[in-house]
mmCIF file of C-alpha atoms in Angstrom:
data_model
loop_
_atom_site.group_PDB
_atom_site.id
_atom_site.type_symbol
_atom_site.label_atom_id
_atom_site.label_comp_id
_atom_site.label_asym_id
_atom_site.label_seq_id
_atom_site.Cartn_x
_atom_site.Cartn_y
_atom_site.Cartn_z
ATOM 1 C CA UNK F 28 -0.009 -0.015 0.002
ATOM 2 C CA UNK F 29 1.421 3.724 -1.113
ATOM 3 C CA UNK F 30 0.982 6.293 1.570
ATOM 4 C CA UNK F 31 1.598 10.209 0.325
ATOM 5 C CA UNK F 32 2.444 12.026 3.369
ATOM 6 C CA UNK F 33 3.356 15.643 3.683
ATOM 7 C CA UNK F 34 6.007 16.730 6.153
ATOM 8 C CA UNK F 35 5.527 20.191 7.532
ATOM 9 C CA UNK F 36 8.150 22.636 5.854
ATOM 10 C CA UNK F 37 9.003 24.030 9.314
ATOM 11 C CA UNK F 38 10.259 20.526 10.229
ATOM 12 C CA UNK F 39 12.513 19.687 7.053
ATOM 13 C CA UNK F 40 16.106 19.797 6.966
ATOM 14 C CA UNK F 41 17.527 22.707 4.458
ATOM 15 C CA UNK F 42 19.418 20.126 2.695
ATOM 16 C CA UNK F 43 17.965 16.904 2.679
ATOM 17 C CA UNK F 44 20.586 14.822 1.356
ATOM 18 C CA UNK F 45 21.948 11.903 3.871
ATOM 19 C CA UNK F 46 24.206 9.596 1.652
ATOM 20 C CA UNK F 47 26.486 7.520 3.240
ATOM 21 C CA UNK F 48 27.940 6.462 -0.505
ATOM 22 C CA UNK F 49 27.982 10.050 -2.400
ATOM 23 C CA UNK F 50 29.224 13.265 -0.631
ATOM 24 C CA UNK F 51 26.897 16.207 0.012
ATOM 25 C CA UNK F 52 28.353 19.147 -1.963
ATOM 26 C CA UNK F 53 28.508 22.341 -0.759
ATOM 27 C CA UNK F 54 27.401 25.557 -2.957
ATOM 28 C CA UNK F 55 30.584 26.939 -2.696
ATOM 29 C CA UNK F 56 32.039 23.694 -4.565
ATOM 30 C CA UNK F 57 29.280 24.155 -7.555
ATOM 31 C CA UNK F 58 30.755 28.094 -7.728
ATOM 32 C CA UNK F 59 34.227 26.916 -7.975
ATOM 33 C CA UNK F 60 33.091 24.347 -10.981
ATOM 34 C CA UNK F 61 31.311 27.521 -12.523
ATOM 35 C CA UNK F 62 34.675 29.876 -12.070
ATOM 36 C CA UNK F 63 36.790 26.704 -13.780
ATOM 37 C CA UNK F 64 34.508 26.340 -16.354
ATOM 38 C CA UNK F 65 36.769 28.557 -18.637
ATOM 39 C CA UNK F 66 39.899 28.149 -16.880
ATOM 40 C CA UNK F 67 40.349 24.545 -15.794
ATOM 41 C CA UNK F 68 37.383 22.291 -17.335
ATOM 42 C CA UNK F 69 38.596 20.811 -20.676
ATOM 43 C CA UNK F 70 42.212 21.785 -20.326
ATOM 44 C CA UNK F 71 45.132 19.138 -20.476
ATOM 45 C CA UNK F 72 45.976 17.460 -16.947
ATOM 46 C CA UNK F 73 49.664 18.123 -17.884
ATOM 47 C CA UNK F 74 49.330 21.766 -18.180
ATOM 48 C CA UNK F 75 50.239 24.262 -15.497
ATOM 49 C CA UNK F 76 46.446 25.382 -14.326
ATOM 50 C CA UNK F 77 45.334 21.778 -13.413
ATOM 51 C CA UNK F 78 49.158 20.615 -12.066
ATOM 52 C CA UNK F 79 48.578 23.920 -9.610
ATOM 53 C CA UNK F 80 45.261 22.342 -8.682
ATOM 54 C CA UNK F 81 46.581 18.949 -7.979
ATOM 55 C CA UNK F 82 49.505 20.408 -6.116
ATOM 56 C CA UNK F 83 46.910 22.360 -3.895
ATOM 57 C CA UNK F 84 45.306 19.152 -3.225
ATOM 58 C CA UNK F 85 48.427 17.570 -2.117
ATOM 59 C CA UNK F 86 49.821 20.112 -0.001
ATOM 60 C CA UNK F 87 46.608 20.733 1.631
ATOM 61 C CA UNK F 88 46.306 16.965 2.491
ATOM 62 C CA UNK F 89 49.779 17.305 3.985
ATOM 63 C CA UNK F 90 48.382 20.138 6.210
ATOM 64 C CA UNK F 91 44.907 18.519 7.216
ATOM 65 C CA UNK F 92 46.513 15.350 8.032
ATOM 66 C CA UNK F 93 49.908 16.659 9.673
ATOM 67 C CA UNK F 94 52.103 14.523 7.861
ATOM 68 C CA UNK F 95 55.591 13.411 9.141
ATOM 69 C CA UNK F 96 58.697 13.902 7.268
ATOM 70 C CA UNK F 97 58.918 11.301 4.365
ATOM 71 C CA UNK F 98 55.201 10.773 3.972
ATOM 72 C CA UNK F 99 54.051 11.485 0.899
ATOM 73 C CA UNK F 100 50.544 11.946 -1.051
ATOM 74 C CA UNK F 101 50.021 10.195 -4.282
ATOM 75 C CA UNK F 102 46.286 10.125 -6.352
ATOM 76 C CA UNK F 103 45.423 8.240 -9.394
ATOM 77 C CA UNK F 104 42.189 7.107 -11.271
ATOM 78 C CA UNK F 105 39.949 4.469 -10.464
ATOM 79 C CA UNK F 106 38.757 5.064 -7.101
ATOM 80 C CA UNK F 107 39.446 3.168 -3.774
ATOM 81 C CA UNK F 108 38.231 -0.170 -5.329
ATOM 82 C CA UNK F 109 41.087 0.081 -7.972
ATOM 83 C CA UNK F 110 43.607 0.849 -5.231
ATOM 84 C CA UNK F 111 43.137 -2.705 -3.874
ATOM 85 C CA UNK F 112 44.195 -4.117 -7.286
ATOM 86 C CA UNK F 113 47.215 -1.472 -7.092
ATOM 87 C CA UNK F 114 47.982 -2.952 -3.370
ATOM 88 C CA UNK F 115 47.600 -6.486 -4.526
ATOM 89 C CA UNK F 116 50.006 -5.606 -7.478
ATOM 90 C CA UNK F 117 52.341 -3.272 -6.270
ATOM 91 C CA UNK F 118 52.447 -3.606 -2.064
ATOM 92 C CA UNK F 119 51.773 -7.048 -1.118
ATOM 93 C CA UNK F 120 55.065 -9.118 -1.370
ATOM 94 C CA UNK F 121 53.433 -12.769 -0.735
ATOM 95 C CA UNK F 122 50.657 -12.532 1.846
ATOM 96 C CA UNK F 123 48.604 -10.170 3.666
ATOM 97 C CA UNK F 124 46.156 -10.523 6.686
ATOM 98 C CA UNK F 125 42.952 -8.710 6.539
ATOM 99 C CA UNK F 126 40.598 -7.681 9.377
ATOM 100 C CA UNK F 127 37.068 -8.477 7.734
ATOM 101 C CA UNK F 128 34.020 -7.433 9.148
ATOM 102 C CA UNK F 129 31.762 -5.900 6.338
ATOM 103 C CA UNK F 130 31.149 -5.736 2.729
ATOM 104 C CA UNK F 131 34.199 -3.258 1.992
ATOM 105 C CA UNK F 132 36.711 -4.692 4.161
ATOM 106 C CA UNK F 133 36.054 -8.424 2.765
ATOM 107 C CA UNK F 134 36.226 -6.965 -0.812
ATOM 108 C CA UNK F 135 39.897 -6.280 -0.551
ATOM 109 C CA UNK F 136 40.560 -9.577 0.884
ATOM 110 C CA UNK F 137 38.933 -11.113 -1.904
ATOM 111 C CA UNK F 138 41.223 -9.250 -4.499
ATOM 112 C CA UNK F 139 44.373 -10.530 -2.805
ATOM 113 C CA UNK F 140 42.778 -14.020 -2.580
ATOM 114 C CA UNK F 141 42.268 -13.968 -6.308
ATOM 115 C CA UNK F 142 45.885 -12.621 -7.344
ATOM 116 C CA UNK F 143 47.422 -15.563 -8.725
ATOM 117 C CA UNK F 144 51.023 -14.373 -7.524
ATOM 118 C CA UNK F 145 49.900 -14.138 -4.014
ATOM 119 C CA UNK F 146 49.562 -16.837 -1.460
ATOM 120 C CA UNK F 147 46.195 -17.012 0.315
ATOM 121 C CA UNK F 148 45.553 -14.176 2.658
ATOM 122 C CA UNK F 149 44.827 -14.751 6.345
ATOM 123 C CA UNK F 150 41.732 -13.632 7.518
ATOM 124 C CA UNK F 151 40.391 -12.297 10.768
ATOM 125 C CA UNK F 152 36.519 -12.125 10.308
ATOM 126 C CA UNK F 153 33.970 -10.121 12.786
ATOM 127 C CA UNK F 154 30.572 -9.973 13.052
ATOM 128 C CA UNK F 155 28.743 -6.951 11.109
ATOM 129 C CA UNK F 156 28.243 -4.403 13.765
ATOM 130 C CA UNK F 157 31.841 -5.253 15.189
ATOM 131 C CA UNK F 158 35.311 -4.877 14.153
ATOM 132 C CA UNK F 159 38.023 -7.405 14.425
ATOM 133 C CA UNK F 160 41.868 -6.513 13.688
ATOM 134 C CA UNK F 161 44.316 -8.653 12.128
ATOM 135 C CA UNK F 162 46.724 -10.204 14.379
ATOM 136 C CA UNK F 163 50.540 -10.770 14.230
ATOM 137 C CA UNK F 164 50.970 -13.805 11.887
ATOM 138 C CA UNK F 165 54.142 -15.622 10.922
ATOM 139 C CA UNK F 166 54.734 -15.135 7.051
ATOM 140 C CA UNK F 167 52.486 -12.021 6.636
ATOM 141 C CA UNK F 168 54.043 -9.004 5.312
ATOM 142 C CA UNK F 169 50.802 -6.837 4.983
ATOM 143 C CA UNK F 170 48.241 -5.867 7.499
ATOM 144 C CA UNK F 171 45.115 -4.809 6.196
ATOM 145 C CA UNK F 172 41.578 -3.395 7.434
ATOM 146 C CA UNK F 173 39.332 -0.265 7.342
ATOM 147 C CA UNK F 174 39.044 2.606 9.288
ATOM 148 C CA UNK F 175 35.285 2.924 8.827
ATOM 149 C CA UNK F 176 33.044 0.061 7.487
ATOM 150 C CA UNK F 177 30.513 1.835 5.277
ATOM 151 C CA UNK F 178 28.160 -1.181 5.223
ATOM 152 C CA UNK F 179 27.712 -1.391 9.043
ATOM 153 C CA UNK F 180 28.739 2.017 10.496
ATOM 154 C CA UNK F 181 31.481 0.673 12.555
ATOM 155 C CA UNK F 182 34.819 2.345 13.308
ATOM 156 C CA UNK F 183 37.854 0.369 14.068
ATOM 157 C CA UNK F 184 41.100 1.883 15.837
ATOM 158 C CA UNK F 185 44.169 2.745 13.732
ATOM 159 C CA UNK F 186 47.265 1.293 15.257
ATOM 160 C CA UNK F 187 49.966 -0.925 14.017
ATOM 161 C CA UNK F 188 49.750 -4.453 14.871
ATOM 162 C CA UNK F 189 52.406 -5.148 17.997
ATOM 163 C CA UNK F 190 55.554 -6.502 16.478
ATOM 164 C CA UNK F 191 54.612 -6.062 12.756
ATOM 165 C CA UNK F 192 56.989 -3.154 11.893
ATOM 166 C CA UNK F 193 59.939 -4.772 13.561
ATOM 167 C CA UNK F 194 59.173 -7.782 11.264
ATOM 168 C CA UNK F 195 59.083 -5.704 8.238
ATOM 169 C CA UNK F 196 55.440 -5.768 7.576
ATOM 170 C CA UNK F 197 53.197 -2.642 6.343
ATOM 171 C CA UNK F 198 49.928 -1.574 7.669
ATOM 172 C CA UNK F 199 47.696 -0.338 4.753
ATOM 173 C CA UNK F 200 44.214 1.143 5.912
ATOM 174 C CA UNK F 201 40.961 1.633 3.772
ATOM 175 C CA UNK F 202 40.042 5.311 4.955
ATOM 176 C CA UNK F 203 37.334 5.696 2.320
ATOM 177 C CA UNK F 204 34.411 6.733 4.478
ATOM 178 C CA UNK F 205 36.656 7.965 7.521
ATOM 179 C CA UNK F 206 39.531 10.204 6.105
ATOM 180 C CA UNK F 207 38.454 13.882 7.026
ATOM 181 C CA UNK F 208 35.205 12.432 9.428
ATOM 182 C CA UNK F 209 37.321 10.366 11.808
ATOM 183 C CA UNK F 210 40.565 10.878 13.948
ATOM 184 C CA UNK F 211 43.715 8.980 12.691
ATOM 185 C CA UNK F 212 47.532 8.922 13.191
ATOM 186 C CA UNK F 213 48.920 8.626 9.867
ATOM 187 C CA UNK F 214 52.225 7.810 11.463
ATOM 188 C CA UNK F 215 50.629 4.362 12.714
ATOM 189 C CA UNK F 216 50.077 3.651 8.775
ATOM 190 C CA UNK F 217 52.077 2.986 5.978
ATOM 191 C CA UNK F 218 49.427 3.306 3.289
ATOM 192 C CA UNK F 219 45.840 5.368 4.106
ATOM 193 C CA UNK F 220 44.001 5.427 1.282
ATOM 194 C CA UNK F 221 40.637 6.879 0.361
ATOM 195 C CA UNK F 222 37.975 7.897 -2.376
ATOM 196 C CA UNK F 223 37.012 11.818 -2.218
ATOM 197 C CA UNK F 224 33.360 11.128 -2.572
ATOM 198 C CA UNK F 225 32.623 11.160 1.066
ATOM 199 C CA UNK F 226 34.065 13.738 3.553
ATOM 200 C CA UNK F 227 36.042 15.630 0.567
ATOM 201 C CA UNK F 228 33.072 16.574 -0.940
ATOM 202 C CA UNK F 229 33.710 15.422 -4.539
ATOM 203 C CA UNK F 230 32.789 12.492 -7.099
ATOM 204 C CA UNK F 231 34.248 9.273 -6.997
ATOM 205 C CA UNK F 232 36.711 7.704 -9.654
ATOM 206 C CA UNK F 233 39.730 8.964 -8.046
ATOM 207 C CA UNK F 234 41.930 7.444 -5.512
ATOM 208 C CA UNK F 235 44.462 9.178 -2.872
ATOM 209 C CA UNK F 236 47.167 7.350 -0.667
ATOM 210 C CA UNK F 237 49.104 8.545 1.805
ATOM 211 C CA UNK F 238 52.536 6.565 1.644
ATOM 212 C CA UNK F 239 55.117 6.254 4.286
ATOM 213 C CA UNK F 240 58.677 5.768 3.022
ATOM 214 C CA UNK F 241 58.774 2.052 3.893
ATOM 215 C CA UNK F 242 55.613 1.876 1.519
ATOM 216 C CA UNK F 243 57.369 3.485 -1.327
ATOM 217 C CA UNK F 244 60.275 1.535 -1.033
ATOM 218 C CA UNK F 245 58.172 -1.533 -1.020
ATOM 219 C CA UNK F 246 56.349 -0.898 -3.979
ATOM 220 C CA UNK F 247 59.418 0.119 -5.708
ATOM 221 C CA UNK F 248 61.211 -3.373 -4.799
ATOM 222 C CA UNK F 249 58.100 -5.212 -5.797
ATOM 223 C CA UNK F 250 58.202 -3.667 -9.184
ATOM 224 C CA UNK F 251 61.588 -4.085 -9.886
ATOM 225 C CA UNK F 252 61.199 -7.920 -8.842
ATOM 226 C CA UNK F 253 58.372 -8.241 -11.197
ATOM 227 C CA UNK F 254 60.694 -7.570 -14.034
ATOM 228 C CA UNK F 255 63.223 -10.193 -13.371
ATOM 229 C CA UNK F 256 63.538 -13.324 -15.759
ATOM 230 C CA UNK F 257 61.195 -15.794 -14.776
ATOM 231 C CA UNK F 258 59.053 -13.657 -12.387
ATOM 232 C CA UNK F 259 55.432 -14.746 -12.341
ATOM 233 C CA UNK F 260 54.216 -11.237 -10.990
ATOM 234 C CA UNK F 261 52.954 -8.823 -13.486
ATOM 235 C CA UNK F 262 52.781 -5.003 -12.599
ATOM 236 C CA UNK F 263 51.010 -3.053 -15.506
ATOM 237 C CA UNK F 264 51.414 0.782 -15.501
ATOM 238 C CA UNK F 265 47.644 1.151 -14.705
ATOM 239 C CA UNK F 266 48.380 -0.767 -11.192
ATOM 240 C CA UNK F 267 51.842 0.491 -10.665
ATOM 241 C CA UNK F 268 51.954 2.356 -7.194
ATOM 242 C CA UNK F 269 55.658 3.785 -8.246
ATOM 243 C CA UNK F 270 54.156 5.094 -11.408
ATOM 244 C CA UNK F 271 51.284 6.746 -9.900
ATOM 245 C CA UNK F 272 53.758 8.406 -7.425
ATOM 246 C CA UNK F 273 56.157 9.503 -9.805
ATOM 247 C CA UNK F 274 53.129 11.291 -11.635
ATOM 248 C CA UNK F 275 52.135 12.768 -8.463
ATOM 249 C CA UNK F 276 55.408 14.145 -7.487
ATOM 250 C CA UNK F 277 54.829 16.071 -10.976
ATOM 251 C CA UNK F 278 51.504 17.268 -9.643
ATOM 252 C CA UNK F 279 49.609 15.285 -12.294
ATOM 253 C CA UNK F 280 48.085 11.641 -12.619
ATOM 254 C CA UNK F 281 49.138 8.749 -15.359
ATOM 255 C CA UNK F 282 45.772 9.206 -16.955
ATOM 256 C CA UNK F 283 43.414 11.916 -17.550
ATOM 257 C CA UNK F 284 41.686 12.642 -14.582
ATOM 258 C CA UNK F 285 38.006 14.116 -13.895
ATOM 259 C CA UNK F 286 38.902 17.769 -13.534
ATOM 260 C CA UNK F 287 35.676 18.541 -12.044
ATOM 261 C CA UNK F 288 36.563 16.009 -9.235
ATOM 262 C CA UNK F 289 39.739 17.943 -8.491
ATOM 263 C CA UNK F 290 37.955 21.238 -8.431
ATOM 264 C CA UNK F 291 35.482 20.122 -6.133
ATOM 265 C CA UNK F 292 38.023 18.396 -3.969
ATOM 266 C CA UNK F 293 40.305 21.112 -3.678
ATOM 267 C CA UNK F 294 37.725 23.517 -2.840
ATOM 268 C CA UNK F 295 36.713 21.198 -0.038
ATOM 269 C CA UNK F 296 40.011 20.666 1.590
ATOM 270 C CA UNK F 297 40.597 24.540 1.753
ATOM 271 C CA UNK F 298 37.214 24.796 3.535
ATOM 272 C CA UNK F 299 38.128 22.153 5.779
ATOM 273 C CA UNK F 300 41.631 23.488 6.541
ATOM 274 C CA UNK F 301 40.166 27.146 6.972
ATOM 275 C CA UNK F 302 38.038 25.953 9.454
ATOM 276 C CA UNK F 303 40.664 24.023 11.631
ATOM 277 C CA UNK F 304 41.650 21.140 9.911
ATOM 278 C CA UNK F 305 41.151 17.678 10.874
ATOM 279 C CA UNK F 306 40.155 18.452 14.814
ATOM 280 C CA UNK F 307 37.458 20.757 13.405
ATOM 281 C CA UNK F 308 36.012 18.176 11.036
ATOM 282 C CA UNK F 309 35.987 15.312 13.193
ATOM 283 C CA UNK F 310 34.411 17.542 16.399
ATOM 284 C CA UNK F 311 31.539 18.516 13.474
ATOM 285 C CA UNK F 312 31.060 14.965 12.094
ATOM 286 C CA UNK F 313 30.904 13.557 16.245
ATOM 287 C CA UNK F 314 28.522 16.389 16.902
ATOM 288 C CA UNK F 315 26.162 15.276 14.464
ATOM 289 C CA UNK F 316 26.368 11.578 15.018
ATOM 290 C CA UNK F 317 25.758 12.219 18.752
ATOM 291 C CA UNK F 318 22.536 13.714 17.852
ATOM 292 C CA UNK F 319 21.288 10.673 16.033
ATOM 293 C CA UNK F 320 22.730 7.792 18.416
ATOM 294 C CA UNK F 321 20.887 9.879 21.328
ATOM 295 C CA UNK F 322 17.578 10.214 19.403
ATOM 296 C CA UNK F 323 17.923 6.394 18.488
ATOM 297 C CA UNK F 324 18.511 5.566 22.363
ATOM 298 C CA UNK F 325 15.543 7.537 23.485
ATOM 299 C CA UNK F 326 13.377 6.365 20.725
ATOM 300 C CA UNK F 327 10.693 3.718 21.355
ATOM 301 C CA UNK F 328 11.346 2.142 17.709
ATOM 302 C CA UNK F 329 14.925 2.838 16.924
ATOM 303 C CA UNK F 330 18.180 1.922 18.410
ATOM 304 C CA UNK F 331 21.815 2.187 17.274
ATOM 305 C CA UNK F 332 22.642 -0.702 15.441
ATOM 306 C CA UNK F 333 26.539 -1.140 16.651
ATOM 307 C CA UNK F 334 26.127 -1.951 20.254
ATOM 308 C CA UNK F 335 29.585 -1.062 21.761
ATOM 309 C CA UNK F 336 29.630 2.543 21.945
ATOM 310 C CA UNK F 337 33.605 2.974 21.211
ATOM 311 C CA UNK F 338 32.707 1.072 17.963
ATOM 312 C CA UNK F 339 30.290 3.529 16.484
ATOM 313 C CA UNK F 340 31.135 5.350 13.433
ATOM 314 C CA UNK F 341 31.004 9.328 13.752
ATOM 315 C CA UNK F 342 30.924 9.187 10.062
ATOM 316 C CA UNK F 343 28.029 6.750 9.027
ATOM 317 C CA UNK F 344 25.545 5.993 11.628
ATOM 318 C CA UNK F 345 23.301 2.906 11.221
ATOM 319 C CA UNK F 346 20.144 2.979 13.265
ATOM 320 C CA UNK F 347 17.844 -0.459 13.377
ATOM 321 C CA UNK F 348 14.501 0.126 13.452
ATOM 322 C CA UNK F 349 11.562 -2.286 15.309
ATOM 323 C CA UNK F 350 9.837 -4.684 13.087
ATOM 324 C CA UNK F 351 6.525 -2.727 13.352
ATOM 325 C CA UNK F 352 8.098 -0.030 11.468
ATOM 326 C CA UNK F 353 9.116 -0.610 8.058
ATOM 327 C CA UNK F 354 12.308 1.565 6.900
ATOM 328 C CA UNK F 355 11.374 0.893 3.461
ATOM 329 C CA UNK F 356 8.086 2.831 3.755
ATOM 330 C CA UNK F 357 9.736 5.504 5.725
ATOM 331 C CA UNK F 358 12.138 6.018 3.168
ATOM 332 C CA UNK F 359 9.859 6.157 0.351
ATOM 333 C CA UNK F 360 8.022 8.841 2.297
ATOM 334 C CA UNK F 361 11.194 10.740 3.137
ATOM 335 C CA UNK F 362 11.759 10.646 -0.740
ATOM 336 C CA UNK F 363 8.783 12.235 -1.605
ATOM 337 C CA UNK F 364 9.474 15.100 0.530
ATOM 338 C CA UNK F 365 13.003 15.938 -0.674
ATOM 339 C CA UNK F 366 14.971 13.990 2.218
ATOM 340 C CA UNK F 367 17.151 11.272 0.387
ATOM 341 C CA UNK F 368 19.608 8.286 0.683
ATOM 342 C CA UNK F 369 19.187 7.124 4.008
ATOM 343 C CA UNK F 370 18.747 3.684 3.213
ATOM 344 C CA UNK F 371 20.680 0.642 5.066
ATOM 345 C CA UNK F 372 23.149 -1.353 3.087
ATOM 346 C CA UNK F 373 21.196 -3.570 0.895
ATOM 347 C CA UNK F 374 23.324 -6.777 1.223
ATOM 348 C CA UNK F 375 23.254 -6.339 5.036
ATOM 349 C CA UNK F 376 19.504 -6.863 4.796
ATOM 350 C CA UNK F 377 18.171 -5.269 7.956
ATOM 351 C CA UNK F 378 15.416 -2.955 8.752
ATOM 352 C CA UNK F 379 17.558 0.014 9.117
ATOM 353 C CA UNK F 380 18.432 3.487 8.258
ATOM 354 C CA UNK F 381 21.878 4.491 7.312
ATOM 355 C CA UNK F 382 22.954 8.270 7.509
ATOM 356 C CA UNK F 383 26.300 9.900 6.325
ATOM 357 C CA UNK F 384 27.371 12.739 8.587
ATOM 358 C CA UNK F 385 30.115 13.921 7.146
ATOM 359 C CA UNK F 386 31.730 17.709 7.484
ATOM 360 C CA UNK F 387 29.391 19.048 4.743
ATOM 361 C CA UNK F 388 26.202 17.967 6.766
ATOM 362 C CA UNK F 389 24.910 20.562 8.775
ATOM 363 C CA UNK F 390 23.927 19.167 12.665
ATOM 364 C CA UNK F 391 20.867 21.268 12.383
ATOM 365 C CA UNK F 392 20.254 19.150 9.540
ATOM 366 C CA UNK F 393 20.448 15.948 11.496
ATOM 367 C CA UNK F 394 18.696 17.041 14.010
ATOM 368 C CA UNK F 395 15.632 18.099 11.647
ATOM 369 C CA UNK F 396 16.317 14.853 9.975
ATOM 370 C CA UNK F 397 14.944 12.680 13.192
ATOM 371 C CA UNK F 398 12.181 15.166 13.483
ATOM 372 C CA UNK F 399 10.974 14.112 10.390
ATOM 373 C CA UNK F 400 11.505 10.579 10.838
ATOM 374 C CA UNK F 401 9.455 10.731 14.132
ATOM 375 C CA UNK F 402 6.771 12.742 12.186
ATOM 376 C CA UNK F 403 6.488 9.907 9.776
ATOM 377 C CA UNK F 404 6.267 7.184 12.262
ATOM 378 C CA UNK F 405 3.787 8.980 14.154
ATOM 379 C CA UNK F 406 1.384 9.654 11.209
ATOM 380 C CA UNK F 407 1.729 6.348 9.564
#
C-alpha cells in the first residue's frame, strides 16, 4: 500500500541529502566549478592550471593530516576499489592479513585471494556491527583493514599490529568513508588510502594514498622484482604505485582525471583547513553522530545497530528500526518530501536507516532529519 504524507516545511532540513555513498556538495564547490569553466575544465591535466590544482590538493592534505617527514601524497584514477588491485600488484610481497567485518573490508581481501601471484590471505573475520583487527602472523608482510566499515557503521582503531613493523610488515588502511571525518594518526599507517566522494566533497573515480617511506620502498622493490627473468608477477602501468607516485610528484596523474572532481576536492580541502582542519572536521561529525545516536537511544522504535559505543562510527551512523516500523516505507515518504539516501546497506538486509554525517552535513539538518522520521512514524 502506497502512503502519501506531507511533512511540514518547518520540520524539514535545509538540505535533505544524507547519503553514505556520494558526498554532499556545498554551494561553494559548485561556484568553484562555475569559476573553473573557462580556466580549468576541458584543459590538459599536464598543463600548469590543472597541475597547480593537484599541487594544492597534495599540500592541503599534508596540512590536514599533519604528515610527518617522508610521507607523500599520491593520487590516481579508479577509486578506492582500484587501489585494492594496486595494493595487490604493488604492495603485498607474498601474503597479507585482513580484518574483515563488512562488505568493503571483505572485498579487499577477496582481491588478494584472487591474485595468482600471492599466497592465500589470512582472514580475521568479525560479525557485522563489530570489528576485528588482524593479529601478528608469521609469513605476513602486509596488514590491512578498514578505518570505517561503510556498510555497517563501525569504526575501527588505527594502530600498528604489535610487532609488525619490527618484522618489516606494512600497515595498509582503507580510509574511504573515514578520511576527513574520523581522527587518525597517519604515523600508525604505511598506506592510508581513500576516495574523495565522502568527507572530501567530490565525485568518485579518484584514489588518494598517503604513503610512508617504507611503503614507497616496498612498491619500488616489488615492481623491480616483477621485471626479473622468470618472475610470475605482473605490474601493469595502471596498477603501478611507483608510476602513480612519480606522476604525483609532478602534480599530475598517469591518465586524464576528472578535472571537476579535482576542483571540488581542492575547494573542500581548503574549506576544511580554513575552519580548523582535521580536529574541527572530526568534532563536527561527532556532533552530528551524537544527535542520531542519542535520538535512537531515546526512541521507542529505533536503536543504534552498533552496540559497543566505542565502535560506533561518527561518519556513517546505522540505526535499526523495530519490526513494526518498516524502513522502506519511511524512506519512500522521506524521498517524496525531498529527504534522500538514508537507506541501510542492501546486502546487510536489516530494517535499518544509514545516515552519512560527513563534514558538509549541517548538524542542524541532522536534528531536523530525526524530527522528520518521528513525524512520519507518528502519522503512519
